[in-house]
């Protein structure tokens, strides 16, 4: 009994990674490097466009810029280390680095769930209460909602990380994954993992099920309003933005829920890795294209920025601005 109650943590963990095939590793390194660079540049470009163009200084684009910053942080927590391990012989990660990765990975992931829920509420107010939109979605309210999303993510992550690192691992330090993730760590712990599993379940309810339920409620109200109303171009423009948000929600929640809510008996380790790659690596790279290619305001802001850049070059570089 004394041994099971004592918390033992290894000095380092061994990440088994995606594959042992050297040729596939090199190919994955090349592909994931391009995708990661695309994700970082694309999301940062959206932040720059929202900041530079006054027409994008609205609640929707305020949340979109928050979301883009979040995506850069989220993918950067995992991908650089994953890329280095694809070419490294020893895929070890020190305990402290594993703990830091676990904390920030959970923080940004949970914040994304909350922020997607907030963005759906913004669309709900814009379509269902268009005359009161500016009164409801004030600057102060938007900042408060975004801040609550970020703080909530870091809070729930701290609780989950603490319960995970309370487990006893002993000599079990091989993680069959490419990152330090809570389910993967709990699965190799021995002894009393009941508290960690209960914490993970409760956290899933508050950070996955509840935000997704709020999103479904918002879009149910939006659909009800659309079917029962006649509206002009302004309302059609607001509705068109919903398709981009719904696409992102489907990609993110679909892949995450396929891991966390799938029965253990049917959840293969290969499926978990593929789904993780999808929402950690691929989805952040797709989001800028989903929002920019389907959004005329973003496209116009990009054209305006490119035109301004050409004008600066023609006038003799940045010196011509002085």
mmCIF file of C-alpha atoms in Angstrom:
data_model
loop_
_atom_site.group_PDB
_atom_site.id
_atom_site.type_symbol
_atom_site.label_atom_id
_atom_site.label_comp_id
_atom_site.label_asym_id
_atom_site.label_seq_id
_atom_site.Cartn_x
_atom_site.Cartn_y
_atom_site.Cartn_z
ATOM 1 C CA UNK A 1 0.000 0.000 0.000
ATOM 2 C CA UNK A 2 2.815 2.386 0.771
ATOM 3 C CA UNK A 3 4.369 1.845 -2.646
ATOM 4 C CA UNK A 4 1.088 2.542 -4.489
ATOM 5 C CA UNK A 5 0.516 5.754 -2.563
ATOM 6 C CA UNK A 6 3.992 7.097 -3.305
ATOM 7 C CA UNK A 7 4.296 9.260 -6.401
ATOM 8 C CA UNK A 8 7.287 8.288 -8.536
ATOM 9 C CA UNK A 9 8.166 10.244 -11.663
ATOM 10 C CA UNK A 10 10.902 9.279 -14.138
ATOM 11 C CA UNK A 11 13.597 11.805 -15.028
ATOM 12 C CA UNK A 12 12.587 11.583 -18.668
ATOM 13 C CA UNK A 13 9.985 10.037 -20.949
ATOM 14 C CA UNK A 14 10.533 8.245 -24.243
ATOM 15 C CA UNK A 15 8.138 9.277 -27.022
ATOM 16 C CA UNK A 16 7.578 6.383 -29.422
ATOM 17 C CA UNK A 17 6.569 8.787 -32.209
ATOM 18 C CA UNK A 18 4.574 8.172 -35.363
ATOM 19 C CA UNK A 19 6.668 5.486 -37.062
ATOM 20 C CA UNK A 20 9.978 3.620 -36.953
ATOM 21 C CA UNK A 21 10.478 3.655 -40.726
ATOM 22 C CA UNK A 22 13.420 5.981 -41.556
ATOM 23 C CA UNK A 23 12.163 6.803 -45.070
ATOM 24 C CA UNK A 24 8.685 7.684 -43.839
ATOM 25 C CA UNK A 25 10.207 9.836 -41.078
ATOM 26 C CA UNK A 26 12.081 11.978 -43.614
ATOM 27 C CA UNK A 27 8.946 12.330 -45.754
ATOM 28 C CA UNK A 28 6.841 13.297 -42.726
ATOM 29 C CA UNK A 29 9.483 15.813 -41.652
ATOM 30 C CA UNK A 30 9.337 17.533 -45.044
ATOM 31 C CA UNK A 31 5.528 17.546 -45.207
ATOM 32 C CA UNK A 32 4.947 18.654 -41.614
ATOM 33 C CA UNK A 33 7.594 21.383 -41.912
ATOM 34 C CA UNK A 34 5.752 22.935 -44.860
ATOM 35 C CA UNK A 35 2.386 22.612 -43.106
ATOM 36 C CA UNK A 36 3.739 24.149 -39.889
ATOM 37 C CA UNK A 37 5.313 27.126 -41.683
ATOM 38 C CA UNK A 38 2.052 27.627 -43.585
ATOM 39 C CA UNK A 39 0.060 27.556 -40.332
ATOM 40 C CA UNK A 40 2.300 30.105 -38.619
ATOM 41 C CA UNK A 41 2.514 32.516 -41.567
ATOM 42 C CA UNK A 42 -1.189 32.199 -42.430
ATOM 43 C CA UNK A 43 -2.454 32.826 -38.913
ATOM 44 C CA UNK A 44 -0.020 35.681 -38.245
ATOM 45 C CA UNK A 45 -1.089 37.248 -41.548
ATOM 46 C CA UNK A 46 -4.701 37.285 -40.348
ATOM 47 C CA UNK A 47 -3.608 39.038 -37.141
ATOM 48 C CA UNK A 48 -1.707 41.645 -39.178
ATOM 49 C CA UNK A 49 -4.665 42.211 -41.515
ATOM 50 C CA UNK A 50 -7.118 42.675 -38.649
ATOM 51 C CA UNK A 51 -4.743 45.115 -36.977
ATOM 52 C CA UNK A 52 -3.965 47.084 -40.155
ATOM 53 C CA UNK A 53 -7.427 47.420 -41.714
ATOM 54 C CA UNK A 54 -9.929 49.585 -39.806
ATOM 55 C CA UNK A 55 -12.830 47.829 -41.558
ATOM 56 C CA UNK A 56 -11.889 44.668 -39.663
ATOM 57 C CA UNK A 57 -12.068 46.347 -36.246
ATOM 58 C CA UNK A 58 -15.261 44.505 -35.339
ATOM 59 C CA UNK A 59 -16.080 41.898 -32.667
ATOM 60 C CA UNK A 60 -15.989 39.021 -35.182
ATOM 61 C CA UNK A 61 -12.486 39.850 -36.375
ATOM 62 C CA UNK A 62 -11.333 40.611 -32.834
ATOM 63 C CA UNK A 63 -12.203 37.025 -31.922
ATOM 64 C CA UNK A 64 -10.697 35.769 -35.193
ATOM 65 C CA UNK A 65 -7.375 37.453 -34.432
ATOM 66 C CA UNK A 66 -7.439 35.915 -30.937
ATOM 67 C CA UNK A 67 -8.143 32.557 -32.535
ATOM 68 C CA UNK A 68 -5.261 32.965 -34.990
ATOM 69 C CA UNK A 69 -2.804 33.820 -32.201
ATOM 70 C CA UNK A 70 -4.092 30.808 -30.303
ATOM 71 C CA UNK A 71 -3.537 28.515 -33.300
ATOM 72 C CA UNK A 72 0.087 29.634 -33.634
ATOM 73 C CA UNK A 73 0.707 28.959 -29.928
ATOM 74 C CA UNK A 74 -1.163 25.653 -30.039
ATOM 75 C CA UNK A 75 0.691 24.104 -32.962
ATOM 76 C CA UNK A 76 4.057 25.542 -31.828
ATOM 77 C CA UNK A 77 3.730 23.721 -28.507
ATOM 78 C CA UNK A 78 4.011 20.348 -30.244
ATOM 79 C CA UNK A 79 5.227 20.525 -33.846
ATOM 80 C CA UNK A 80 8.835 21.812 -33.421
ATOM 81 C CA UNK A 81 9.594 19.045 -30.928
ATOM 82 C CA UNK A 82 7.814 16.478 -33.120
ATOM 83 C CA UNK A 83 9.911 17.532 -36.122
ATOM 84 C CA UNK A 84 13.161 17.222 -34.169
ATOM 85 C CA UNK A 85 12.178 13.736 -32.973
ATOM 86 C CA UNK A 86 11.472 12.605 -36.544
ATOM 87 C CA UNK A 87 15.189 13.022 -37.307
ATOM 88 C CA UNK A 88 16.599 12.135 -33.877
ATOM 89 C CA UNK A 89 17.743 8.680 -32.852
ATOM 90 C CA UNK A 90 16.770 9.164 -29.203
ATOM 91 C CA UNK A 91 13.235 10.499 -28.737
ATOM 92 C CA UNK A 92 13.511 11.354 -25.071
ATOM 93 C CA UNK A 93 11.920 14.359 -23.377
ATOM 94 C CA UNK A 94 12.930 15.494 -19.860
ATOM 95 C CA UNK A 95 10.252 15.426 -17.173
ATOM 96 C CA UNK A 96 10.118 19.214 -16.807
ATOM 97 C CA UNK A 97 9.820 19.704 -20.579
ATOM 98 C CA UNK A 98 7.100 17.058 -20.740
ATOM 99 C CA UNK A 99 5.194 18.791 -17.934
ATOM 100 C CA UNK A 100 5.501 22.195 -19.640
ATOM 101 C CA UNK A 101 4.329 20.761 -22.968
ATOM 102 C CA UNK A 102 1.394 19.023 -21.299
ATOM 103 C CA UNK A 103 0.329 22.204 -19.514
ATOM 104 C CA UNK A 104 0.474 24.543 -22.502
ATOM 105 C CA UNK A 105 -0.935 21.962 -24.926
ATOM 106 C CA UNK A 106 -3.976 21.536 -22.673
ATOM 107 C CA UNK A 107 -4.205 25.293 -22.046
ATOM 108 C CA UNK A 108 -4.339 26.244 -25.715
ATOM 109 C CA UNK A 109 -6.576 23.296 -26.622
ATOM 110 C CA UNK A 110 -9.155 24.108 -23.949
ATOM 111 C CA UNK A 111 -8.986 27.821 -24.773
ATOM 112 C CA UNK A 112 -9.749 26.948 -28.396
ATOM 113 C CA UNK A 113 -12.916 25.115 -27.325
ATOM 114 C CA UNK A 114 -14.067 28.129 -25.310
ATOM 115 C CA UNK A 115 -13.149 30.630 -28.019
ATOM 116 C CA UNK A 116 -15.014 28.693 -30.713
ATOM 117 C CA UNK A 117 -18.060 28.788 -28.434
ATOM 118 C CA UNK A 118 -17.686 32.554 -27.967
ATOM 119 C CA UNK A 119 -17.381 33.045 -31.730
ATOM 120 C CA UNK A 120 -20.617 31.124 -32.274
ATOM 121 C CA UNK A 121 -22.355 33.378 -29.729
ATOM 122 C CA UNK A 122 -21.096 36.418 -31.648
ATOM 123 C CA UNK A 123 -22.682 35.070 -34.848
ATOM 124 C CA UNK A 124 -25.858 34.265 -32.912
ATOM 125 C CA UNK A 125 -26.207 37.862 -31.708
ATOM 126 C CA UNK A 126 -25.344 39.279 -35.160
ATOM 127 C CA UNK A 127 -28.088 37.270 -36.893
ATOM 128 C CA UNK A 128 -30.759 36.909 -34.215
ATOM 129 C CA UNK A 129 -30.437 40.424 -32.716
ATOM 130 C CA UNK A 130 -28.928 42.577 -35.502
ATOM 131 C CA UNK A 131 -30.428 45.853 -34.204
ATOM 132 C CA UNK A 132 -28.947 45.317 -30.755
ATOM 133 C CA UNK A 133 -25.623 43.844 -31.896
ATOM 134 C CA UNK A 134 -23.519 46.932 -31.193
ATOM 135 C CA UNK A 135 -25.149 47.318 -27.770
ATOM 136 C CA UNK A 136 -24.569 43.691 -26.763
ATOM 137 C CA UNK A 137 -21.145 43.048 -28.309
ATOM 138 C CA UNK A 138 -19.357 46.087 -26.928
ATOM 139 C CA UNK A 139 -15.571 46.341 -26.828
ATOM 140 C CA UNK A 140 -15.604 45.732 -23.081
ATOM 141 C CA UNK A 141 -17.799 42.647 -23.460
ATOM 142 C CA UNK A 142 -15.617 41.201 -26.229
ATOM 143 C CA UNK A 143 -12.441 41.666 -24.196
ATOM 144 C CA UNK A 144 -14.104 40.073 -21.165
ATOM 145 C CA UNK A 145 -15.276 37.050 -23.195
ATOM 146 C CA UNK A 146 -11.877 36.536 -24.815
ATOM 147 C CA UNK A 147 -10.079 36.936 -21.484
ATOM 148 C CA UNK A 148 -12.423 34.446 -19.812
ATOM 149 C CA UNK A 149 -11.670 31.924 -22.580
ATOM 150 C CA UNK A 150 -7.919 32.261 -22.090
ATOM 151 C CA UNK A 151 -8.067 32.228 -18.283
ATOM 152 C CA UNK A 152 -10.474 29.276 -18.301
ATOM 153 C CA UNK A 153 -8.119 27.316 -20.540
ATOM 154 C CA UNK A 154 -5.104 27.905 -18.308
ATOM 155 C CA UNK A 155 -7.111 27.099 -15.168
ATOM 156 C CA UNK A 156 -8.499 23.760 -16.357
ATOM 157 C CA UNK A 157 -5.088 22.868 -17.746
ATOM 158 C CA UNK A 158 -3.442 23.495 -14.374
ATOM 159 C CA UNK A 159 -5.910 21.140 -12.665
ATOM 160 C CA UNK A 160 -5.473 18.396 -15.282
ATOM 161 C CA UNK A 161 -1.687 18.705 -15.290
ATOM 162 C CA UNK A 162 -1.539 18.508 -11.500
ATOM 163 C CA UNK A 163 -3.654 15.338 -11.389
ATOM 164 C CA UNK A 164 -1.600 13.772 -14.192
ATOM 165 C CA UNK A 165 1.752 14.406 -12.523
ATOM 166 C CA UNK A 166 0.444 13.025 -9.217
ATOM 167 C CA UNK A 167 0.486 9.557 -10.746
ATOM 168 C CA UNK A 168 3.139 6.936 -10.068
ATOM 169 C CA UNK A 169 5.038 5.835 -13.159
ATOM 170 C CA UNK A 170 7.996 3.948 -11.756
ATOM 171 C CA UNK A 171 9.951 2.503 -14.686
ATOM 172 C CA UNK A 172 7.056 3.076 -17.099
ATOM 173 C CA UNK A 173 8.419 5.964 -19.145
ATOM 174 C CA UNK A 174 7.618 4.944 -22.734
ATOM 175 C CA UNK A 175 4.731 6.957 -24.211
ATOM 176 C CA UNK A 176 3.236 5.535 -27.403
ATOM 177 C CA UNK A 177 2.595 8.981 -28.838
ATOM 178 C CA UNK A 178 4.500 11.928 -30.325
ATOM 179 C CA UNK A 179 3.687 14.336 -27.460
ATOM 180 C CA UNK A 180 3.043 14.370 -23.732
ATOM 181 C CA UNK A 181 -0.748 14.123 -23.660
ATOM 182 C CA UNK A 182 -2.872 13.428 -20.591
ATOM 183 C CA UNK A 183 -4.571 10.168 -21.741
ATOM 184 C CA UNK A 184 -1.233 8.768 -22.967
ATOM 185 C CA UNK A 185 0.479 9.556 -19.650
ATOM 186 C CA UNK A 186 -2.359 8.184 -17.513
ATOM 187 C CA UNK A 187 -2.382 4.972 -19.564
ATOM 188 C CA UNK A 188 1.236 4.123 -18.577
ATOM 189 C CA UNK A 189 0.799 5.028 -14.894
ATOM 190 C CA UNK A 190 0.207 2.251 -12.397
ATOM 191 C CA UNK A 191 -1.779 2.113 -9.181
ATOM 192 C CA UNK A 192 -4.553 4.569 -8.342
ATOM 193 C CA UNK A 193 -5.311 6.398 -11.588
ATOM 194 C CA UNK A 194 -8.985 6.764 -10.663
ATOM 195 C CA UNK A 195 -8.658 10.415 -9.637
ATOM 196 C CA UNK A 196 -6.828 11.369 -12.826
ATOM 197 C CA UNK A 197 -9.407 9.576 -14.987
ATOM 198 C CA UNK A 198 -12.258 11.222 -13.081
ATOM 199 C CA UNK A 199 -10.583 14.621 -13.487
ATOM 200 C CA UNK A 200 -10.172 13.958 -17.212
ATOM 201 C CA UNK A 201 -13.847 12.993 -17.533
ATOM 202 C CA UNK A 202 -15.101 16.073 -15.638
ATOM 203 C CA UNK A 203 -12.763 18.283 -17.649
ATOM 204 C CA UNK A 204 -14.114 16.830 -20.920
ATOM 205 C CA UNK A 205 -17.649 17.694 -19.827
ATOM 206 C CA UNK A 206 -16.777 21.341 -19.067
ATOM 207 C CA UNK A 207 -14.245 21.961 -21.840
ATOM 208 C CA UNK A 208 -15.604 19.843 -24.710
ATOM 209 C CA UNK A 209 -19.256 18.880 -24.214
ATOM 210 C CA UNK A 210 -20.423 22.187 -22.722
ATOM 211 C CA UNK A 211 -18.780 24.467 -25.349
ATOM 212 C CA UNK A 212 -20.000 22.208 -28.156
ATOM 213 C CA UNK A 213 -23.522 22.248 -26.678
ATOM 214 C CA UNK A 214 -23.467 26.060 -26.583
ATOM 215 C CA UNK A 215 -22.324 26.113 -30.210
ATOM 216 C CA UNK A 216 -25.186 23.800 -31.210
ATOM 217 C CA UNK A 217 -27.686 25.968 -29.306
ATOM 218 C CA UNK A 218 -26.375 29.110 -31.031
ATOM 219 C CA UNK A 219 -26.651 27.598 -34.494
ATOM 220 C CA UNK A 220 -30.069 26.140 -33.745
ATOM 221 C CA UNK A 221 -31.262 29.655 -32.913
ATOM 222 C CA UNK A 222 -29.536 30.985 -36.038
ATOM 223 C CA UNK A 223 -31.242 28.375 -38.220
ATOM 224 C CA UNK A 224 -34.603 29.162 -36.638
ATOM 225 C CA UNK A 225 -34.103 32.879 -37.341
ATOM 226 C CA UNK A 226 -33.032 32.254 -40.944
ATOM 227 C CA UNK A 227 -36.044 30.058 -41.698
ATOM 228 C CA UNK A 228 -38.499 32.517 -40.191
ATOM 229 C CA UNK A 229 -37.152 35.842 -41.448
ATOM 230 C CA UNK A 230 -36.655 37.885 -44.572
ATOM 231 C CA UNK A 231 -33.411 39.829 -44.645
ATOM 232 C CA UNK A 232 -31.196 41.883 -46.891
ATOM 233 C CA UNK A 233 -27.553 41.893 -47.932
ATOM 234 C CA UNK A 234 -26.268 42.785 -44.452
ATOM 235 C CA UNK A 235 -27.880 39.723 -42.928
ATOM 236 C CA UNK A 236 -26.705 37.503 -45.803
ATOM 237 C CA UNK A 237 -23.151 38.705 -45.180
ATOM 238 C CA UNK A 238 -23.441 37.794 -41.501
ATOM 239 C CA UNK A 239 -24.807 34.364 -42.382
ATOM 240 C CA UNK A 240 -22.001 33.691 -44.875
ATOM 241 C CA UNK A 241 -19.447 34.014 -42.058
ATOM 242 C CA UNK A 242 -21.165 31.173 -40.201
ATOM 243 C CA UNK A 243 -20.098 28.617 -42.803
ATOM 244 C CA UNK A 244 -16.414 29.331 -42.145
ATOM 245 C CA UNK A 245 -16.872 29.020 -38.394
ATOM 246 C CA UNK A 246 -18.923 25.837 -38.737
ATOM 247 C CA UNK A 247 -16.212 24.288 -40.915
ATOM 248 C CA UNK A 248 -13.545 25.019 -38.297
ATOM 249 C CA UNK A 249 -15.800 23.712 -35.496
ATOM 250 C CA UNK A 250 -16.437 20.483 -37.404
ATOM 251 C CA UNK A 251 -12.739 19.900 -38.142
ATOM 252 C CA UNK A 252 -11.566 20.594 -34.591
ATOM 253 C CA UNK A 253 -14.311 19.067 -32.457
ATOM 254 C CA UNK A 254 -14.741 16.120 -34.825
ATOM 255 C CA UNK A 255 -11.116 15.009 -34.487
ATOM 256 C CA UNK A 256 -10.867 15.760 -30.740
ATOM 257 C CA UNK A 257 -14.118 13.989 -29.829
ATOM 258 C CA UNK A 258 -13.105 10.962 -31.893
ATOM 259 C CA UNK A 259 -10.241 10.532 -29.396
ATOM 260 C CA UNK A 260 -11.708 11.516 -26.057
ATOM 261 C CA UNK A 261 -15.231 10.098 -26.438
ATOM 262 C CA UNK A 262 -14.432 6.953 -28.400
ATOM 263 C CA UNK A 263 -14.644 3.683 -26.398
ATOM 264 C CA UNK A 264 -11.197 2.391 -25.389
ATOM 265 C CA UNK A 265 -11.928 -0.988 -26.937
ATOM 266 C CA UNK A 266 -12.278 0.568 -30.403
ATOM 267 C CA UNK A 267 -9.737 3.383 -30.090
ATOM 268 C CA UNK A 268 -6.510 2.078 -31.647
ATOM 269 C CA UNK A 269 -3.246 3.883 -30.959
ATOM 270 C CA UNK A 270 -2.835 4.527 -34.682
ATOM 271 C CA UNK A 271 -6.243 6.222 -34.806
ATOM 272 C CA UNK A 272 -5.324 8.433 -31.843
ATOM 273 C CA UNK A 273 -2.066 9.499 -33.489
ATOM 274 C CA UNK A 274 -3.703 10.256 -36.849
ATOM 275 C CA UNK A 275 -6.508 12.248 -35.237
ATOM 276 C CA UNK A 276 -3.949 14.128 -33.111
ATOM 277 C CA UNK A 277 -1.919 15.016 -36.203
ATOM 278 C CA UNK A 278 -5.094 16.296 -37.841
ATOM 279 C CA UNK A 279 -6.151 18.750 -35.117
ATOM 280 C CA UNK A 280 -2.629 19.734 -33.984
ATOM 281 C CA UNK A 281 -0.834 20.055 -37.328
ATOM 282 C CA UNK A 282 -3.287 20.187 -40.237
ATOM 283 C CA UNK A 283 -6.266 22.129 -38.866
ATOM 284 C CA UNK A 284 -4.239 25.224 -37.786
ATOM 285 C CA UNK A 285 -2.867 25.423 -41.345
ATOM 286 C CA UNK A 286 -6.333 25.133 -42.903
ATOM 287 C CA UNK A 287 -8.009 27.780 -40.756
ATOM 288 C CA UNK A 288 -6.479 30.852 -42.482
ATOM 289 C CA UNK A 289 -7.590 29.524 -45.871
ATOM 290 C CA UNK A 290 -11.070 28.709 -44.587
ATOM 291 C CA UNK A 291 -11.567 32.231 -43.261
ATOM 292 C CA UNK A 292 -9.730 34.156 -45.981
ATOM 293 C CA UNK A 293 -10.939 32.404 -49.130
ATOM 294 C CA UNK A 294 -14.574 32.483 -47.961
ATOM 295 C CA UNK A 295 -14.476 36.032 -46.597
ATOM 296 C CA UNK A 296 -14.499 39.038 -48.903
ATOM 297 C CA UNK A 297 -13.464 41.460 -46.153
ATOM 298 C CA UNK A 298 -10.281 39.510 -45.428
ATOM 299 C CA UNK A 299 -9.481 39.171 -49.144
ATOM 300 C CA UNK A 300 -9.978 42.922 -49.659
ATOM 301 C CA UNK A 301 -7.802 43.703 -46.637
ATOM 302 C CA UNK A 302 -5.076 41.455 -48.074
ATOM 303 C CA UNK A 303 -5.268 43.190 -51.458
ATOM 304 C CA UNK A 304 -5.098 46.568 -49.727
ATOM 305 C CA UNK A 305 -2.022 45.508 -47.763
ATOM 306 C CA UNK A 306 -0.319 44.164 -50.920
ATOM 307 C CA UNK A 307 -1.144 47.376 -52.800
ATOM 308 C CA UNK A 308 0.286 49.464 -49.958
ATOM 309 C CA UNK A 309 3.423 47.323 -49.993
ATOM 310 C CA UNK A 310 3.869 47.877 -53.740
ATOM 311 C CA UNK A 311 3.396 51.629 -53.295
ATOM 312 C CA UNK A 312 6.110 51.665 -50.623
ATOM 313 C CA UNK A 313 8.505 49.817 -52.939
ATOM 314 C CA UNK A 314 7.790 52.215 -55.825
ATOM 315 C CA UNK A 315 8.401 55.268 -53.620
ATOM 316 C CA UNK A 316 11.870 54.069 -52.730
ATOM 317 C CA UNK A 317 11.260 51.705 -49.841
ATOM 318 C CA UNK A 318 10.381 52.661 -46.300
ATOM 319 C CA UNK A 319 12.375 55.878 -46.563
ATOM 320 C CA UNK A 320 9.676 57.231 -48.873
ATOM 321 C CA UNK A 321 7.222 57.171 -45.964
ATOM 322 C CA UNK A 322 9.143 59.702 -43.915
#
